[in-house]
Tab-separated table of C-alpha atoms in Angstrom:
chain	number	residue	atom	x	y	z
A	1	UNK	CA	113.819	59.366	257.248
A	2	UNK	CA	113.134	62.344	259.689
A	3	UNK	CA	115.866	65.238	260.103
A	4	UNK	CA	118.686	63.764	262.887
A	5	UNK	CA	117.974	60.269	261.406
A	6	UNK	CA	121.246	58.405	260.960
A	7	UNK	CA	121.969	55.651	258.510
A	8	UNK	CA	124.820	53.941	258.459
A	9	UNK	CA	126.611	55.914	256.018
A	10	UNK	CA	125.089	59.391	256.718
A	11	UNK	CA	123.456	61.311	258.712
A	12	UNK	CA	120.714	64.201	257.681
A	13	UNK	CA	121.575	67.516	259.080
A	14	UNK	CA	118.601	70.538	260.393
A	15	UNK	CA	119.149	72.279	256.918
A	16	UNK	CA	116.856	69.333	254.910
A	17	UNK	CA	113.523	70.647	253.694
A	18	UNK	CA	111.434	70.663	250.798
A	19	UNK	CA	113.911	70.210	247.705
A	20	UNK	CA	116.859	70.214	249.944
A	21	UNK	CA	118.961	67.045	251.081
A	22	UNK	CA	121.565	67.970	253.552
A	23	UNK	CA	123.935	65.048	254.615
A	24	UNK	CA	127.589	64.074	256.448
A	25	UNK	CA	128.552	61.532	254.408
A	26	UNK	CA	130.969	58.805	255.895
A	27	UNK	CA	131.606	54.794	254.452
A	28	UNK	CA	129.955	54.475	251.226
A	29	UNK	CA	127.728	51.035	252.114
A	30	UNK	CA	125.524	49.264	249.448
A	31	UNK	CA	122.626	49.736	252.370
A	32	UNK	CA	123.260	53.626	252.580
A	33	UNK	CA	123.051	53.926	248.976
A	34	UNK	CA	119.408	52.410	249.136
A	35	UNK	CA	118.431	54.318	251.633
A	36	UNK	CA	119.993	57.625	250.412
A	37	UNK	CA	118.934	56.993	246.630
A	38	UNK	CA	115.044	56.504	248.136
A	39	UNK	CA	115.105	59.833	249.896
A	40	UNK	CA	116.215	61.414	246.943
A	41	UNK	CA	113.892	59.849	244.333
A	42	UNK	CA	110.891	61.094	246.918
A	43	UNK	CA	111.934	64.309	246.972
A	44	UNK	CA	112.306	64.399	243.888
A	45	UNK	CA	108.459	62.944	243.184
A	46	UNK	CA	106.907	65.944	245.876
A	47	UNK	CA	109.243	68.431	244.353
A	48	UNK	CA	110.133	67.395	240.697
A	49	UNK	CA	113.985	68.491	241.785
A	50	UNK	CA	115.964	68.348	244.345
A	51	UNK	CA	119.749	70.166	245.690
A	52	UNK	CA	122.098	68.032	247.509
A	53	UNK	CA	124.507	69.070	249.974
A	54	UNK	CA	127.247	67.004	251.470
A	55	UNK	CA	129.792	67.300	254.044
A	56	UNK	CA	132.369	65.174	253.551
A	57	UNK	CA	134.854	65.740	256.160
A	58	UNK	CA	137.555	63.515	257.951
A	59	UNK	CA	137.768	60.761	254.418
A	60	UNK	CA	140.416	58.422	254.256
A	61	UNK	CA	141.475	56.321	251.078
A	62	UNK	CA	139.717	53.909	252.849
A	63	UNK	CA	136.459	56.334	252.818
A	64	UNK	CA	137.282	56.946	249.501
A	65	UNK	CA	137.491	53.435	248.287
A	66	UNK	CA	134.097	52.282	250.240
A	67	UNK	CA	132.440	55.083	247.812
A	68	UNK	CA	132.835	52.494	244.724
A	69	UNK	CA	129.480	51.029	246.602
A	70	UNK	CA	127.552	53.335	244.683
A	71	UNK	CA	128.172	52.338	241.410
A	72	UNK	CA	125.311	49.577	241.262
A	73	UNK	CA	123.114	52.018	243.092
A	74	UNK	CA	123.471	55.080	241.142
A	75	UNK	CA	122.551	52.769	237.949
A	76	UNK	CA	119.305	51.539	239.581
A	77	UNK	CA	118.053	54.594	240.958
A	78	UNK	CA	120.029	57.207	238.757
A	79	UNK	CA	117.004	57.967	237.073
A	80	UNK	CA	114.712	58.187	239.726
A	81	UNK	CA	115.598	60.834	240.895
A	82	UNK	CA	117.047	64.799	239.594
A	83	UNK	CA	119.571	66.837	240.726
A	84	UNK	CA	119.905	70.354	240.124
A	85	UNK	CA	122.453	71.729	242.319
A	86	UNK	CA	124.745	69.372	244.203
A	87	UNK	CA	127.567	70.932	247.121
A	88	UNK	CA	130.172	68.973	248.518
A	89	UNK	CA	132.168	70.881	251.506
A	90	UNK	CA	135.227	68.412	252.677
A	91	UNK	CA	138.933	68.650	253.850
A	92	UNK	CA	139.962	65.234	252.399
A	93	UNK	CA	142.069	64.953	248.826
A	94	UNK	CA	140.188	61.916	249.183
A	95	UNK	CA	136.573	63.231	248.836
A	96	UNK	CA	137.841	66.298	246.221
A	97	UNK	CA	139.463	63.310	244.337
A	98	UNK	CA	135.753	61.176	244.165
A	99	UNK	CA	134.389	64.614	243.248
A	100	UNK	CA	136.379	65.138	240.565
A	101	UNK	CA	135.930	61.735	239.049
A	102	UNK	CA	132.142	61.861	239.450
A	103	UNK	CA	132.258	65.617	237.688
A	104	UNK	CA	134.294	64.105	234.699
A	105	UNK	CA	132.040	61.175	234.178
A	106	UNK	CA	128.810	63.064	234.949
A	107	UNK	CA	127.859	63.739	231.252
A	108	UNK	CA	127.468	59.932	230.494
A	109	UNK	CA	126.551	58.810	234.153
A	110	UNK	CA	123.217	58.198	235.641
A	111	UNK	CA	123.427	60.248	238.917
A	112	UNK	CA	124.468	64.035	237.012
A	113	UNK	CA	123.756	67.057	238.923
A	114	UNK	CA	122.988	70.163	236.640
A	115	UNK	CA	125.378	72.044	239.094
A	116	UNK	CA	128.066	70.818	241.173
A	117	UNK	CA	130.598	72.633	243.026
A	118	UNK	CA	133.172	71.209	245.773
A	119	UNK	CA	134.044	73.530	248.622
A	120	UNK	CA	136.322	73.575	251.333
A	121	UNK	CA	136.031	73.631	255.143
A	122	UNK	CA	136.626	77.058	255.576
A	123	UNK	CA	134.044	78.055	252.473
A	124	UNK	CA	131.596	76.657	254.357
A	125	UNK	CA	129.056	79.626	254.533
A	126	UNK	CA	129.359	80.049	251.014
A	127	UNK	CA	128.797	76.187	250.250
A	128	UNK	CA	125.328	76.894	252.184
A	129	UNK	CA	124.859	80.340	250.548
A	130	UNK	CA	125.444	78.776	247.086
A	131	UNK	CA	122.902	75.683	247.726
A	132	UNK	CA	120.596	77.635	249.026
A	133	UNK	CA	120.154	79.710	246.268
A	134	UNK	CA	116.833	79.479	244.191
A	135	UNK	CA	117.175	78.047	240.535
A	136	UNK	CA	116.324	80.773	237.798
């Protein structure tokens, strides 16, 4: 999927390249799972790793709830694909709440980013700063 490409539950953003998976995230669909999970295990097979960032703005308990699409996904691609460094930005206690599950189940889970971090709206620039950042 080129950068601007839409799927129908996200959207890459101009930051993607190399290692680096930039999304908005919206309704968690079975569909956008595939297509999500596949751009992550080929970045992952050019680049051995790859950092995720996700802005996940404007959720609803709806939003939230839609999210449970992944679970079937992350077990058939979870280890396709590595994660070093995963950022979620957001301004939903909806997408902090999914975050905070996934970060409590991550050490038996599939899909387990060596680094996550969940930033607000306003912390945006240091979201990007923090992603950004080169693993030692």
């Amino acid at each position: 999927m080129p950068p601007h490409a839409t799927s129908d539950m996200f959207e890459i953003l101009d930051v993607t390249d190399e290692n680096l998976v930039a999304v908005r995230v919206g309704r968690g669909t079975p569909k956008g799972y595939d297509e999500l999970y596949s751009l992550l295990v080929e970045k992952t097979e050019q680049h051995g790793r790859v950092r995720v960032y996700e802005e996940v703005t404007a959720w609803t308990f709806q939003t939230f709830l839609s999210h449970f699409h992944g679970i079937a996904p992350d077990l058939r691609y979870g280890s396709g694909f590595t994660i070093s460094r995963y950022a979620a930005i957001g301004d939903s206690p909806w997408a902090k709440l999914l975050f905070v599950l996934w970060r409590a189940i991550r050490p038996v889970w599939p899909v387990a980013p060596d680094e996550m971090r969940y930033f607000s709206l306003d912390a945006e620039a240091a979201a990007q700063e923090w992603i950004q950042e080169r693993e030692q």
